[in-house]
Short mmCIF file of N, CA and C in Angstrom, two decimals:
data_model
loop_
_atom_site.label_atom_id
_atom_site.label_comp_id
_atom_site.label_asym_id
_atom_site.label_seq_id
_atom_site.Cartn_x
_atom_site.Cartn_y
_atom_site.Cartn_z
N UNK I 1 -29.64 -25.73 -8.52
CA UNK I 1 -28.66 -26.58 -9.15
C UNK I 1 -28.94 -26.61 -10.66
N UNK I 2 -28.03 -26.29 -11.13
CA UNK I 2 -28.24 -26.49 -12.94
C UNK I 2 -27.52 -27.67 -13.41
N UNK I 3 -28.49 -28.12 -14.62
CA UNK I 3 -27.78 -29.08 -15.07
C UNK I 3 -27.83 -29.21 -16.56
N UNK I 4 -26.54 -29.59 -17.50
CA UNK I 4 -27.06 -29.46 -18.80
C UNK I 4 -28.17 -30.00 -19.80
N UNK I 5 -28.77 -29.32 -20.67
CA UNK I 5 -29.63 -29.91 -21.30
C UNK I 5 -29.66 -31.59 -21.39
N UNK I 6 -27.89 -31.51 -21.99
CA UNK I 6 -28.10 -33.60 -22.47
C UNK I 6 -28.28 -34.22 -21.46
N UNK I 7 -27.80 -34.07 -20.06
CA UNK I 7 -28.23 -34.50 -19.07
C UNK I 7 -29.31 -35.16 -18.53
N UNK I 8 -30.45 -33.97 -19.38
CA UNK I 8 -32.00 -34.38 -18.85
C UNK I 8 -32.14 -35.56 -20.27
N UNK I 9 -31.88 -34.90 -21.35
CA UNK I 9 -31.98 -35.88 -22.40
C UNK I 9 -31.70 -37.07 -22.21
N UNK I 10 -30.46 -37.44 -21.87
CA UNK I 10 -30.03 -39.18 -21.19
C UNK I 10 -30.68 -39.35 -20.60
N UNK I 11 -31.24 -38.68 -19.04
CA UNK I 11 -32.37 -39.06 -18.46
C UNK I 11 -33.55 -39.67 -18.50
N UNK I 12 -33.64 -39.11 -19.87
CA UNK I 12 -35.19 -39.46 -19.98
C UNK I 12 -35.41 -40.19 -21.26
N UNK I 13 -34.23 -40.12 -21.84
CA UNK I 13 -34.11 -41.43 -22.95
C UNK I 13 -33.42 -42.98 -23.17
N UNK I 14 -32.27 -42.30 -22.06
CA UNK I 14 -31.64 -44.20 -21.71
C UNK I 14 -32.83 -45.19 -20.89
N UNK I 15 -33.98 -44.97 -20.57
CA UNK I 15 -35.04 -45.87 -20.03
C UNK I 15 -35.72 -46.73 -21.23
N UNK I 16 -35.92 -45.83 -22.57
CA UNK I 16 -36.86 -46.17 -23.36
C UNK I 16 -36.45 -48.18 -23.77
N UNK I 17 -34.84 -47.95 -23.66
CA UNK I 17 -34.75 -49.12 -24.40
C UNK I 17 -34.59 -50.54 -23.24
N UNK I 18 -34.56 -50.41 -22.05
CA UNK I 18 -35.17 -50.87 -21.28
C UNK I 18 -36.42 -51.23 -20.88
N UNK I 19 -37.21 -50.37 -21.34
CA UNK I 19 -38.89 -50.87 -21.27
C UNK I 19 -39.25 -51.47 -22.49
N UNK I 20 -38.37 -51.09 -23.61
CA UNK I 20 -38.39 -52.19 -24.57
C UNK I 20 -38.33 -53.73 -23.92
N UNK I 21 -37.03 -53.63 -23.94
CA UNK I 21 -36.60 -54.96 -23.06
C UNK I 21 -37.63 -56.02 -22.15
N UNK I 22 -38.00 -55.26 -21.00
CA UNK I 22 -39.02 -55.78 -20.37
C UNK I 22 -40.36 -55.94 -21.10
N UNK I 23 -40.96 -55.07 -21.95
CA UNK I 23 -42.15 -55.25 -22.55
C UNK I 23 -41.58 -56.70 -23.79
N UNK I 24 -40.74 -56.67 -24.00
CA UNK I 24 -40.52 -58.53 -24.78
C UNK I 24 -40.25 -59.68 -23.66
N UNK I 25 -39.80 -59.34 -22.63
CA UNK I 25 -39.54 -60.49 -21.61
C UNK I 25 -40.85 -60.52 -20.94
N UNK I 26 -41.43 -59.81 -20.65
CA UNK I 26 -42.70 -59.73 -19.41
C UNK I 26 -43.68 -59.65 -19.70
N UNK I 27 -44.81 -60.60 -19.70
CA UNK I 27 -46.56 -60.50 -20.32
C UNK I 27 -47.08 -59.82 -18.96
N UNK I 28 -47.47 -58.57 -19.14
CA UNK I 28 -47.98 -58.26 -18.28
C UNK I 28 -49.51 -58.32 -18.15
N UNK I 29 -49.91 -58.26 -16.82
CA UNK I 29 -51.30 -58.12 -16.85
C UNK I 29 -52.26 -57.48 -16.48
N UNK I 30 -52.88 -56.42 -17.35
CA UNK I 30 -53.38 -54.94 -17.27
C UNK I 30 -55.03 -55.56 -16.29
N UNK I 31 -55.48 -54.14 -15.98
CA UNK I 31 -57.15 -54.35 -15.35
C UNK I 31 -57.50 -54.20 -16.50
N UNK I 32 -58.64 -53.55 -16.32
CA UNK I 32 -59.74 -53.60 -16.97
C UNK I 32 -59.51 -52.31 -17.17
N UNK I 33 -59.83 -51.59 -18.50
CA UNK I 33 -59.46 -50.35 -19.73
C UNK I 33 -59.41 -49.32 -18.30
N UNK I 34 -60.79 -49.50 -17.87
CA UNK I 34 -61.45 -48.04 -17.09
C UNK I 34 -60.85 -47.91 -15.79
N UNK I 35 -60.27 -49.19 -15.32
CA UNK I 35 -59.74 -49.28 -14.17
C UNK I 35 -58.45 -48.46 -14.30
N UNK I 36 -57.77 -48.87 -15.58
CA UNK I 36 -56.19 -48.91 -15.62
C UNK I 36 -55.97 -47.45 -15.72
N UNK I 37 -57.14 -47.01 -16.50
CA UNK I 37 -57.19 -45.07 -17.25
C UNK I 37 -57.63 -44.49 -15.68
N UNK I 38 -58.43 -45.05 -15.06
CA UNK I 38 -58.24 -44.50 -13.66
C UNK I 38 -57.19 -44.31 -13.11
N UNK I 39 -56.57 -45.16 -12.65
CA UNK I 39 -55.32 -45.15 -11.75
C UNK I 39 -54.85 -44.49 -13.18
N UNK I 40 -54.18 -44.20 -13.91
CA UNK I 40 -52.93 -43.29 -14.90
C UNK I 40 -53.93 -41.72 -14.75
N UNK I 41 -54.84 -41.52 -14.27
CA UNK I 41 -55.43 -40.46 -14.16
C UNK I 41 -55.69 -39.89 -13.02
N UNK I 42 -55.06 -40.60 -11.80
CA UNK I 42 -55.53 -40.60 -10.77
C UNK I 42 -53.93 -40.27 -10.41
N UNK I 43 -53.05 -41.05 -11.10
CA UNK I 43 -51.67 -40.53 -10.67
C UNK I 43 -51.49 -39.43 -11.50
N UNK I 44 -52.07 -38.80 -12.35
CA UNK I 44 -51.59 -37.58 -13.03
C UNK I 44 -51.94 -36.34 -12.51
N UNK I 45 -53.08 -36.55 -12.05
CA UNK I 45 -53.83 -35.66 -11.22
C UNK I 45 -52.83 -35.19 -9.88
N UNK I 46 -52.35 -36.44 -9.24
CA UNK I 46 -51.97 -36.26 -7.96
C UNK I 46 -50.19 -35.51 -8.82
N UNK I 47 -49.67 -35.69 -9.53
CA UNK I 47 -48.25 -35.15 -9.88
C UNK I 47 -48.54 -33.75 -9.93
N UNK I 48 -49.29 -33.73 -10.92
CA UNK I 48 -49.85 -32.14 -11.42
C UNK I 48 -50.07 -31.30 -10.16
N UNK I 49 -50.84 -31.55 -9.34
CA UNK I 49 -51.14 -31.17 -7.87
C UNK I 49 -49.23 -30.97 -7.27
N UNK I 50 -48.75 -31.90 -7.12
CA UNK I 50 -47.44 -31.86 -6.41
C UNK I 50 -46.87 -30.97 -7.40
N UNK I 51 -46.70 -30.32 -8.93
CA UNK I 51 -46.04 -29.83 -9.10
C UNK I 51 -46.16 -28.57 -8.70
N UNK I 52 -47.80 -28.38 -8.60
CA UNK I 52 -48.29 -27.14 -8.19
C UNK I 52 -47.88 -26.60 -6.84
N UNK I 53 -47.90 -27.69 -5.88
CA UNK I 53 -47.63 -27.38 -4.39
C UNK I 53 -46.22 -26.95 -4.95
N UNK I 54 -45.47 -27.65 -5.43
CA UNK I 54 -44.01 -27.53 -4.85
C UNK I 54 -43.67 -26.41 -5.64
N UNK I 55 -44.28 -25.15 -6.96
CA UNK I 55 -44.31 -24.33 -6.90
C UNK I 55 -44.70 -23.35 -5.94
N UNK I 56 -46.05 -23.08 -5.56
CA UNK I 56 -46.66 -22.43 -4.50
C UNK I 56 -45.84 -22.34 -3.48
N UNK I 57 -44.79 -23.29 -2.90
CA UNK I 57 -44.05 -23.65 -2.04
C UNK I 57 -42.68 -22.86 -1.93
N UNK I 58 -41.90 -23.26 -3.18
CA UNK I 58 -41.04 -22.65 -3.60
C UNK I 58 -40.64 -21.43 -4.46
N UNK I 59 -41.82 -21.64 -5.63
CA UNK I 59 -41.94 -20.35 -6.41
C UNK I 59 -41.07 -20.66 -7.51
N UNK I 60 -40.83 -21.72 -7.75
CA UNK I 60 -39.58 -22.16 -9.26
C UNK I 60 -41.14 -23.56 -9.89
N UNK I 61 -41.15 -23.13 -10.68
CA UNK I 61 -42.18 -24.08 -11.78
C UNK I 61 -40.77 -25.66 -12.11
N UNK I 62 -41.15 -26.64 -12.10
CA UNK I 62 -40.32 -27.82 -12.21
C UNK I 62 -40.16 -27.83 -13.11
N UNK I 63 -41.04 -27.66 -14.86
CA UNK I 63 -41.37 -27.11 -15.84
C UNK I 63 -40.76 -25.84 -16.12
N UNK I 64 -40.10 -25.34 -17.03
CA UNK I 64 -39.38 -23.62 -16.68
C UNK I 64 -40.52 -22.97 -18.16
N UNK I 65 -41.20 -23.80 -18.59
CA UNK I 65 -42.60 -23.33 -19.83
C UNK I 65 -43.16 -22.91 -18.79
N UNK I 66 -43.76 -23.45 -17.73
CA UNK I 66 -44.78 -23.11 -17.54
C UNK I 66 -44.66 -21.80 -16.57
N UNK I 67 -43.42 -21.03 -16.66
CA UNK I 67 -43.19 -19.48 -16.32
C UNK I 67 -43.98 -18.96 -17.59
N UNK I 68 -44.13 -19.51 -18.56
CA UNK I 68 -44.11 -18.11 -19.54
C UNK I 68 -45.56 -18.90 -20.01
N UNK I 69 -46.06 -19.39 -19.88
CA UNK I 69 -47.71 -19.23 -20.18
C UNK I 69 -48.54 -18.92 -19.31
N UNK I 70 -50.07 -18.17 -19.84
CA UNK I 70 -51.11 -17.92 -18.84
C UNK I 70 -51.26 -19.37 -18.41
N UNK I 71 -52.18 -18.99 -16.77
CA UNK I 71 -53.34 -19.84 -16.40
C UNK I 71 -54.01 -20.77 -17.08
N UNK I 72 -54.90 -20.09 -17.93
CA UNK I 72 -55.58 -20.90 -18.71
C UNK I 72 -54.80 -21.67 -19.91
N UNK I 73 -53.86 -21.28 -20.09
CA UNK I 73 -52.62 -22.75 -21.10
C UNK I 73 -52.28 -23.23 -20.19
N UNK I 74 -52.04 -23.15 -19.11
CA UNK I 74 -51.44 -23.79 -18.15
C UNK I 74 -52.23 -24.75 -17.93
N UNK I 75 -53.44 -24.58 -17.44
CA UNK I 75 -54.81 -25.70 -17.64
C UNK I 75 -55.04 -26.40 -18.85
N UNK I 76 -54.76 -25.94 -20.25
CA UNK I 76 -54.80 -26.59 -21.13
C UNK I 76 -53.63 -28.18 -21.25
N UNK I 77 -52.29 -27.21 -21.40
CA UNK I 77 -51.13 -27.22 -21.07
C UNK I 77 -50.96 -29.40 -20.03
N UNK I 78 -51.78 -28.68 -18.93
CA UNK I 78 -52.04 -30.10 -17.98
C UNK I 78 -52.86 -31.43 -18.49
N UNK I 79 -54.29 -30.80 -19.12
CA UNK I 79 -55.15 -31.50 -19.61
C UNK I 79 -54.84 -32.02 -21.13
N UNK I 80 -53.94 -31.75 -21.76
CA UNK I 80 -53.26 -32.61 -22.70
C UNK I 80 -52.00 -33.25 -22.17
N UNK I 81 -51.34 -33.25 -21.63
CA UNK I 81 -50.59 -33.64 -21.00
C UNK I 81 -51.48 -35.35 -20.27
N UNK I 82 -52.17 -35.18 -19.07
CA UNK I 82 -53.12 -36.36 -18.76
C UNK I 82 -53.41 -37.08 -20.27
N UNK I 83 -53.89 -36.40 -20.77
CA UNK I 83 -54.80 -36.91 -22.40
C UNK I 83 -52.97 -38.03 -22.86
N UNK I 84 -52.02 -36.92 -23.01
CA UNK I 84 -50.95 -38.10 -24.04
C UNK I 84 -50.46 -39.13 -22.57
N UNK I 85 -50.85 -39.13 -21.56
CA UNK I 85 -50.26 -40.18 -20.90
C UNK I 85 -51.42 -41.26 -20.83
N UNK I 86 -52.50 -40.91 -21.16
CA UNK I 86 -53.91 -41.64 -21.04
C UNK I 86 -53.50 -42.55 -22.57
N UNK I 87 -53.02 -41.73 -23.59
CA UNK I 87 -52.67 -42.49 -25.06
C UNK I 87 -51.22 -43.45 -25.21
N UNK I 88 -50.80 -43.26 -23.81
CA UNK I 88 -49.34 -43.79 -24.08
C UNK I 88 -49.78 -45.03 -23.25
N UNK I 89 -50.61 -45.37 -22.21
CA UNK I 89 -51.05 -46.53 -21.38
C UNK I 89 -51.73 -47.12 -22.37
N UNK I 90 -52.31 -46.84 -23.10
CA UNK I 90 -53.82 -47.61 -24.32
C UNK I 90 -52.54 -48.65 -25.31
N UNK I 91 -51.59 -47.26 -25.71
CA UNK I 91 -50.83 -48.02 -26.76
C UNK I 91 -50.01 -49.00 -26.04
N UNK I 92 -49.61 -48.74 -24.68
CA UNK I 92 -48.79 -49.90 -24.37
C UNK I 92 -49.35 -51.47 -23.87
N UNK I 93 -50.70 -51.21 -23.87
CA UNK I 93 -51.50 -52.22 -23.28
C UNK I 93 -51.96 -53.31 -24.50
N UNK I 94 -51.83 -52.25 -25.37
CA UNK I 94 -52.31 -52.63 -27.15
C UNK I 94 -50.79 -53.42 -27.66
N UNK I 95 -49.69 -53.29 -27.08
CA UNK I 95 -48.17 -53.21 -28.11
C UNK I 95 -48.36 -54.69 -26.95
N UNK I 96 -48.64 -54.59 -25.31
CA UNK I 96 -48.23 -56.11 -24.66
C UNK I 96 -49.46 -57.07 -24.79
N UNK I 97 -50.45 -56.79 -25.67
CA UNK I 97 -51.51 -57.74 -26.12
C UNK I 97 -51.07 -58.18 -27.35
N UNK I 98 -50.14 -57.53 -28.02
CA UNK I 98 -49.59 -57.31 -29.52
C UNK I 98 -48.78 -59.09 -28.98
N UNK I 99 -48.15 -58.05 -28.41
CA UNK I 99 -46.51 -58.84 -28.32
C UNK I 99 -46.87 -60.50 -27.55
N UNK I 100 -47.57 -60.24 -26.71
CA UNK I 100 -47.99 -61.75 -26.35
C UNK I 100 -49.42 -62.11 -26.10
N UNK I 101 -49.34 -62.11 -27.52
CA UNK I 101 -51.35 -62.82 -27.61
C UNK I 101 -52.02 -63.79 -27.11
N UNK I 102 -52.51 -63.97 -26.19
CA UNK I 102 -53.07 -64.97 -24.94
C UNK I 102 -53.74 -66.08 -25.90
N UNK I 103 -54.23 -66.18 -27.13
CA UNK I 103 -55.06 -67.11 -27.43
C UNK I 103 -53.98 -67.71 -28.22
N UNK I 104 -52.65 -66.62 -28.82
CA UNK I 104 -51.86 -67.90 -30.14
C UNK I 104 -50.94 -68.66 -28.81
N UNK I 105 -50.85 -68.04 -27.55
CA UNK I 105 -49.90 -68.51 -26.56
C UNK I 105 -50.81 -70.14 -26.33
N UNK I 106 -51.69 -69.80 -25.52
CA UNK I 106 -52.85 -70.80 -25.18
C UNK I 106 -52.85 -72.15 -26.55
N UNK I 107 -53.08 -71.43 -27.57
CA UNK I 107 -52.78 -72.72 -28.55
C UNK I 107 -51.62 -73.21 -28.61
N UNK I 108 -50.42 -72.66 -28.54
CA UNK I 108 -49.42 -73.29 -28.73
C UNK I 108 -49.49 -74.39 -27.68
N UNK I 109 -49.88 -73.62 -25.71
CA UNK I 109 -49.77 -74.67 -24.73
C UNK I 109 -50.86 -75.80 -25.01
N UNK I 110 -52.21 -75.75 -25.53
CA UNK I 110 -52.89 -76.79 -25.72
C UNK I 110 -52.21 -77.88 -26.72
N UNK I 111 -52.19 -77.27 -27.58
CA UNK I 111 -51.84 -78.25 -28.61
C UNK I 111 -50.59 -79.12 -28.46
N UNK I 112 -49.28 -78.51 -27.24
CA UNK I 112 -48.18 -79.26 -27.04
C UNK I 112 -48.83 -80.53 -26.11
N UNK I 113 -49.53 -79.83 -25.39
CA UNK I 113 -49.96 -81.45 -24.16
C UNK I 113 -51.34 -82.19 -24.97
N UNK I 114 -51.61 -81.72 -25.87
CA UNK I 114 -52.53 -82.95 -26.64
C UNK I 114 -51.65 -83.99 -27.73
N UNK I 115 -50.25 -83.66 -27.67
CA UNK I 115 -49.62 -84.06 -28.57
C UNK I 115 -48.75 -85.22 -28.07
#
C-alpha cells in the first residue's frame, strides 16, 4: 500500500501539539532517571527487534533507508536512534519538572491554608 509523503508528515506531526496540550494540563509523575531510561530502552530494544522480525518475515524494511545502508550503519543507525529517544524522555521529564515545579506548587498550597 502506498501512501503520500504528507500523509506520513500529518501523521507524525498533528500529535506534537497535543502533547503540548497535555504536558500543560497534566503533572506527570516520572520514576526514578534509571528506571524511566530503562523502560524507554527496554521498549526500543523490543521495536527495533519487531522491526527486524517483521523484515526477516516479510523482506520490506518499515524504514525504506534502511535498504540502502550496510549492517554495521544499520547498527549504528539503531543505537543513535535509542540514544535520541533516551534524550527526548530526559528533556521531557526536565520541560514537566519545568512546567510544574513541585516546591513553587507546594508553596503556593502551604501558604493558602496558613492564611
Amino acid at each position: 500500500m502506498y501512501l503520500p509523503v504528507c500523509v506520513f508528515c500529518f501523521q507524525h506531526t498533528t500529535v506534537l501539539p497535543f502533547i503540548l496540550i497535555e504536558m500543560r494540563t497534566t503533572n506527570h509523575r516520572y520514576p526514578t532517571r534509571i528506571g524511566g531510561l530503562a523502560a524507554v530502552c527496554t521498549f526500543s530494544v523490543g521495536y527495533i527487534l519487531w522491526v527486524c522480525w517483521v523484515h526477516h518475515v516479510t523482506g520490506v524494511w518499515a524504514y525504506p533507508v534502511l535498504d540502502f545502508i550496510s549492517p554495521a550503519a544499520k547498527i549504528i543507525f539503531f543505537m543513535t536512534m535509542i540514544a535520541l529517544v533516551n534524550i527526548f524522555y530526559v528533556l521531557g521529564e526536565t520541560l514537566n519538572s519545568y512546567i510544574w515545579d513541585t516546591t513553587k506548587c507546594e508553596g503556593k498550597s502551604t501558604k493558602s491554608k496558613a492564611e
